[in-house]
Tab-separated table of C-alpha atoms in Angstrom:
chain	number	residue	atom	x	y	z
Q	258	UNK	CA	64.142	152.077	47.064
Q	259	UNK	CA	64.765	148.820	48.871
Q	260	UNK	CA	66.366	150.504	51.927
Q	261	UNK	CA	63.966	153.510	51.988
Q	262	UNK	CA	66.874	155.741	52.912
Q	263	UNK	CA	66.543	158.143	49.968
Q	264	UNK	CA	63.560	160.455	49.592
Q	265	UNK	CA	61.419	159.252	46.674
Q	266	UNK	CA	61.564	162.577	44.803
Q	267	UNK	CA	65.479	162.481	44.853
Q	268	UNK	CA	65.332	158.796	43.922
Q	269	UNK	CA	63.111	159.575	40.926
Q	270	UNK	CA	65.686	162.099	39.669
Q	271	UNK	CA	68.437	159.519	39.946
Q	272	UNK	CA	66.323	157.042	38.064
Q	273	UNK	CA	65.695	159.633	35.274
Q	274	UNK	CA	69.335	160.356	34.821
Q	275	UNK	CA	70.312	156.685	34.794
Q	276	UNK	CA	67.505	155.880	32.403
Q	277	UNK	CA	68.677	158.591	30.001
Q	278	UNK	CA	72.175	157.220	30.109
Q	279	UNK	CA	70.940	153.720	29.295
Q	280	UNK	CA	69.059	155.082	26.216
Q	281	UNK	CA	72.144	157.095	25.132
Q	282	UNK	CA	74.360	153.979	25.373
Q	283	UNK	CA	71.654	151.814	23.757
Q	284	UNK	CA	71.252	149.657	26.843
Q	285	UNK	CA	67.525	149.130	26.375
Q	286	UNK	CA	67.412	145.876	28.504
Q	287	UNK	CA	68.527	147.860	31.559
Q	288	UNK	CA	66.246	150.781	30.547
Q	289	UNK	CA	63.263	148.422	30.580
Q	290	UNK	CA	64.321	147.039	33.964
Q	291	UNK	CA	63.916	150.595	35.390
Q	292	UNK	CA	60.342	150.973	34.269
Q	293	UNK	CA	58.583	148.979	37.013
Q	294	UNK	CA	60.327	150.790	39.836
Q	295	UNK	CA	60.011	154.149	38.067
Q	296	UNK	CA	56.170	153.508	37.935
Q	297	UNK	CA	55.964	152.519	41.548
Q	298	UNK	CA	57.950	155.599	42.664
Q	299	UNK	CA	55.722	157.851	40.525
Q	300	UNK	CA	52.529	156.298	41.976
Q	301	UNK	CA	53.725	156.790	45.510
Q	302	UNK	CA	54.667	160.405	44.837
Q	303	UNK	CA	51.295	161.279	43.247
Q	304	UNK	CA	49.172	163.522	45.435
Q	305	UNK	CA	45.932	162.932	43.508
Q	306	UNK	CA	44.353	160.200	41.360
Q	307	UNK	CA	44.706	156.481	41.565
Q	308	UNK	CA	47.918	154.545	41.071
Q	309	UNK	CA	48.258	153.709	37.372
Q	310	UNK	CA	49.672	150.208	37.971
Q	311	UNK	CA	46.769	149.147	40.111
Q	312	UNK	CA	44.118	150.102	37.562
Q	313	UNK	CA	46.011	149.089	34.411
Q	314	UNK	CA	46.254	152.489	32.755
Q	315	UNK	CA	49.969	152.330	32.095
Q	316	UNK	CA	50.030	151.037	28.451
Q	317	UNK	CA	53.801	151.234	28.202
Q	318	UNK	CA	54.177	149.050	31.319
Q	319	UNK	CA	51.739	146.563	29.934
Q	320	UNK	CA	53.431	146.519	26.556
Q	321	UNK	CA	56.899	145.845	28.133
Q	322	UNK	CA	55.393	143.062	30.352
Q	323	UNK	CA	53.672	141.351	27.321
Q	324	UNK	CA	56.960	141.615	25.344
Q	325	UNK	CA	58.894	140.153	28.252
Q	326	UNK	CA	56.560	137.171	28.405
Q	327	UNK	CA	56.643	136.687	24.636
Q	328	UNK	CA	60.393	136.709	24.608
Q	329	UNK	CA	60.628	134.518	27.742
Q	330	UNK	CA	62.504	137.339	29.577
Q	331	UNK	CA	61.797	135.833	32.975
Q	332	UNK	CA	63.939	138.298	34.805
Q	333	UNK	CA	62.122	141.379	33.530
Q	334	UNK	CA	58.662	139.696	34.037
Q	335	UNK	CA	59.574	138.669	37.610
Q	336	UNK	CA	60.793	142.202	38.371
Q	337	UNK	CA	57.608	143.742	37.079
Q	338	UNK	CA	55.453	141.301	39.074
Q	339	UNK	CA	57.557	141.921	42.168
Q	340	UNK	CA	57.169	145.707	42.082
Q	341	UNK	CA	53.517	145.271	41.263
Q	342	UNK	CA	53.190	143.211	44.407
Q	343	UNK	CA	54.894	145.902	46.509
Q	344	UNK	CA	52.663	148.655	45.213
Q	345	UNK	CA	49.552	146.608	45.502
Q	346	UNK	CA	50.372	145.721	49.119
Q	347	UNK	CA	51.220	149.262	50.129
Q	348	UNK	CA	47.844	150.427	48.818
Q	349	UNK	CA	45.964	147.647	50.437
Q	350	UNK	CA	44.885	145.655	47.396
Q	351	UNK	CA	45.999	142.361	48.866
Q	352	UNK	CA	44.286	140.102	46.264
Q	353	UNK	CA	46.221	141.866	43.533
Q	354	UNK	CA	49.433	141.630	45.620
Q	355	UNK	CA	49.178	137.866	45.986
Q	356	UNK	CA	48.203	137.547	42.337
Q	357	UNK	CA	51.410	139.407	41.383
Q	358	UNK	CA	53.431	137.211	43.868
Q	359	UNK	CA	52.025	133.985	42.380
Q	360	UNK	CA	52.689	135.121	38.830
Q	361	UNK	CA	56.236	135.921	39.751
Q	362	UNK	CA	56.716	132.482	41.185
Q	363	UNK	CA	55.246	130.986	37.957
Q	364	UNK	CA	58.103	132.604	35.922
Q	365	UNK	CA	60.502	130.291	37.711
Q	366	UNK	CA	62.862	133.207	38.179
Q	367	UNK	CA	63.174	135.423	41.232
Q	368	UNK	CA	64.583	138.874	41.494
Q	369	UNK	CA	67.741	139.057	43.638
Q	370	UNK	CA	66.386	141.437	46.344
Q	371	UNK	CA	67.371	139.137	49.214
Q	372	UNK	CA	64.749	139.221	51.905
Q	373	UNK	CA	62.516	141.843	50.279
Q	374	UNK	CA	60.625	139.467	47.954
Q	375	UNK	CA	59.867	137.078	50.803
Q	376	UNK	CA	58.946	139.994	53.081
Q	377	UNK	CA	56.281	141.339	50.723
Q	378	UNK	CA	55.146	137.886	49.756
Q	379	UNK	CA	54.665	137.000	53.389
Q	380	UNK	CA	52.907	140.283	54.246
Q	381	UNK	CA	50.513	139.738	51.333
Q	382	UNK	CA	49.814	136.160	52.266
Q	383	UNK	CA	49.165	137.114	55.866
Q	384	UNK	CA	46.868	139.998	54.870
Q	385	UNK	CA	44.825	137.428	52.904
Q	386	UNK	CA	44.888	135.158	55.978
Q	387	UNK	CA	43.217	137.977	58.048
Q	388	UNK	CA	40.344	137.903	55.557
Q	389	UNK	CA	40.096	134.137	54.932
Q	390	UNK	CA	40.107	130.965	56.978
Q	391	UNK	CA	41.866	129.194	54.081
Q	392	UNK	CA	45.018	127.648	55.611
Q	393	UNK	CA	46.900	127.972	52.325
Q	394	UNK	CA	47.752	131.584	53.089
Q	395	UNK	CA	49.314	130.654	56.429
Q	396	UNK	CA	51.309	127.848	54.856
Q	397	UNK	CA	52.586	130.104	52.131
Q	398	UNK	CA	53.486	132.829	54.695
Q	399	UNK	CA	55.388	130.319	56.762
Q	400	UNK	CA	57.605	129.455	53.789
Q	401	UNK	CA	58.362	133.175	53.376
Q	402	UNK	CA	59.082	133.518	57.094
Q	403	UNK	CA	61.497	130.577	56.951
Q	404	UNK	CA	63.425	132.254	54.140
Q	405	UNK	CA	63.454	135.574	56.004
Q	406	UNK	CA	64.751	133.861	59.143
Q	407	UNK	CA	67.671	132.527	57.074
Q	408	UNK	CA	68.440	135.992	55.749
Q	409	UNK	CA	68.118	137.603	59.167
Q	410	UNK	CA	70.849	135.299	60.527
Q	411	UNK	CA	73.109	136.390	57.607
Q	412	UNK	CA	72.367	140.076	57.686
Q	413	UNK	CA	70.255	141.124	60.692
Q	414	UNK	CA	70.416	144.864	59.918
Q	415	UNK	CA	68.485	144.194	56.618
Q	416	UNK	CA	66.087	141.523	57.722
Q	417	UNK	CA	65.639	141.503	61.504
Q	418	UNK	CA	62.676	143.932	61.446
Q	419	UNK	CA	61.111	142.061	58.458
Q	420	UNK	CA	61.136	138.846	60.430
Q	421	UNK	CA	59.727	140.407	63.521
Q	422	UNK	CA	56.825	142.053	61.624
Q	423	UNK	CA	55.898	138.826	59.906
Q	424	UNK	CA	55.994	137.076	63.295
Q	425	UNK	CA	53.782	139.808	64.729
Q	426	UNK	CA	51.234	139.274	61.959
Q	427	UNK	CA	51.170	135.458	62.592
Q	428	UNK	CA	50.666	136.086	66.272
Q	429	UNK	CA	47.841	138.512	65.462
Q	430	UNK	CA	46.090	135.907	63.296
Q	431	UNK	CA	46.416	133.146	65.920
Q	432	UNK	CA	44.957	135.439	68.579
Q	433	UNK	CA	48.126	135.684	70.668
Q	434	UNK	CA	47.654	139.365	71.324
Q	435	UNK	CA	50.277	139.946	73.979
Q	436	UNK	CA	52.967	138.291	71.864
Q	437	UNK	CA	51.798	140.173	68.827
Q	438	UNK	CA	52.091	143.550	70.543
Q	439	UNK	CA	55.601	142.705	71.653
Q	440	UNK	CA	56.658	141.731	68.155
Q	441	UNK	CA	55.084	144.801	66.541
Q	442	UNK	CA	56.984	146.948	69.069
Q	443	UNK	CA	60.296	145.157	68.331
Q	444	UNK	CA	59.718	145.337	64.573
Q	445	UNK	CA	59.108	149.050	64.643
Q	446	UNK	CA	62.192	149.587	66.863
Q	447	UNK	CA	64.471	147.433	64.693
Q	448	UNK	CA	63.323	149.142	61.482
Q	449	UNK	CA	64.017	152.529	63.053
Q	450	UNK	CA	67.443	151.414	64.324
Q	451	UNK	CA	68.409	150.115	60.843
Q	452	UNK	CA	66.883	153.202	59.127
Q	453	UNK	CA	64.300	151.394	56.938
Q	454	UNK	CA	61.895	154.279	57.025
Q	455	UNK	CA	59.264	152.769	54.648
Q	456	UNK	CA	59.221	149.464	56.430
Q	457	UNK	CA	58.948	151.257	59.800
Q	458	UNK	CA	55.927	153.022	58.286
Q	459	UNK	CA	54.479	149.682	57.251
Q	460	UNK	CA	55.020	148.131	60.630
Q	461	UNK	CA	53.291	151.078	62.301
Q	462	UNK	CA	50.338	150.693	59.915
Q	463	UNK	CA	50.097	146.929	60.631
Q	464	UNK	CA	50.253	147.647	64.380
Q	465	UNK	CA	47.476	150.305	64.010
Q	466	UNK	CA	45.227	147.831	62.163
Q	467	UNK	CA	45.939	145.266	64.965
Q	468	UNK	CA	44.915	147.714	67.692
Q	469	UNK	CA	41.900	148.806	65.710
Q	470	UNK	CA	40.704	145.076	65.438
Q	471	UNK	CA	41.031	144.853	69.246
Q	472	UNK	CA	39.016	148.083	69.886
Q	473	UNK	CA	41.982	150.163	71.099
Q	474	UNK	CA	41.366	153.295	69.090
Q	475	UNK	CA	43.864	155.375	71.067
Q	476	UNK	CA	46.859	153.160	70.278
Q	477	UNK	CA	45.546	152.634	66.766
Q	478	UNK	CA	45.515	156.388	66.150
Q	479	UNK	CA	49.025	156.696	67.531
Q	480	UNK	CA	50.430	154.140	65.143
Q	481	UNK	CA	48.473	155.437	62.172
Q	482	UNK	CA	49.945	158.933	62.979
Q	483	UNK	CA	53.443	157.464	63.100
Q	484	UNK	CA	52.888	155.641	59.774
Q	485	UNK	CA	51.653	158.828	58.036
Q	486	UNK	CA	54.641	160.725	59.300
Q	487	UNK	CA	57.087	158.118	58.175
Q	488	UNK	CA	55.548	157.659	54.721
Q	489	UNK	CA	55.663	161.469	54.315
Q	490	UNK	CA	59.336	161.511	55.332
Q	491	UNK	CA	59.934	158.868	52.701
Q	492	UNK	CA	58.118	161.078	50.149
Q	493	UNK	CA	55.059	158.855	49.609
Q	494	UNK	CA	52.488	161.606	49.558
Q	495	UNK	CA	49.945	159.543	47.730
Q	496	UNK	CA	50.077	156.843	50.333
Q	497	UNK	CA	49.623	159.433	53.036
Q	498	UNK	CA	46.505	160.776	51.223
Q	499	UNK	CA	45.259	157.175	50.815
Q	500	UNK	CA	45.706	156.495	54.583
Q	501	UNK	CA	43.834	159.714	55.517
Q	502	UNK	CA	40.877	158.699	53.309
Q	503	UNK	CA	40.774	155.034	54.475
Q	504	UNK	CA	41.482	155.205	58.279
Q	505	UNK	CA	38.390	153.868	60.127
Q	506	UNK	CA	38.693	156.086	63.195
């Protein structure tokens, strides 16, 4: 899931087999750890209806989270909040995404997805910065960018495109259009080179929204088309449907 290199339908099958093995061997802690990612994968694959996690219909998920909090299982709670943030961001519910990010930080425990947590935290904070003049979102995003910069130096193939996209978003917010365009282009290219299909899709979607804000509907349409194609290649049919319904062109 983190690399986006496996089609979501195939990944879901792997998760099902592994989950059954965990139940068979009575490894329920690991079985519960699979639930957040299983839910996100299912919600991305759905072709109709609203994602369950976003509207709180998944009672099992809610029960596991409440139990994790009661038992002070910070790792499970942090993982659930993280995948909640990822899903909320992908579907454009940025307030929910930052809420999940903040709740994860409150657990005092972070999931060991080096670079990915800061990436989605940063994207969520910057999405809020686009909607609000409150400087707290920029300050929070800069902390995430600083962490990503560190990881990009250690493993550029995993984090180079993440850093470039966050930098593009910052440039977009500060009105540095020429620099933003360059960063978006570099982020898309790096994500493609390193085969992060889902994050290449996200970079294209963010670039499309940038061009739409600047009134360039032609380039916006191009990047929306690229985003749809890449999300579909990843297997995220529900996200493709969501894009088709929400694109303001």
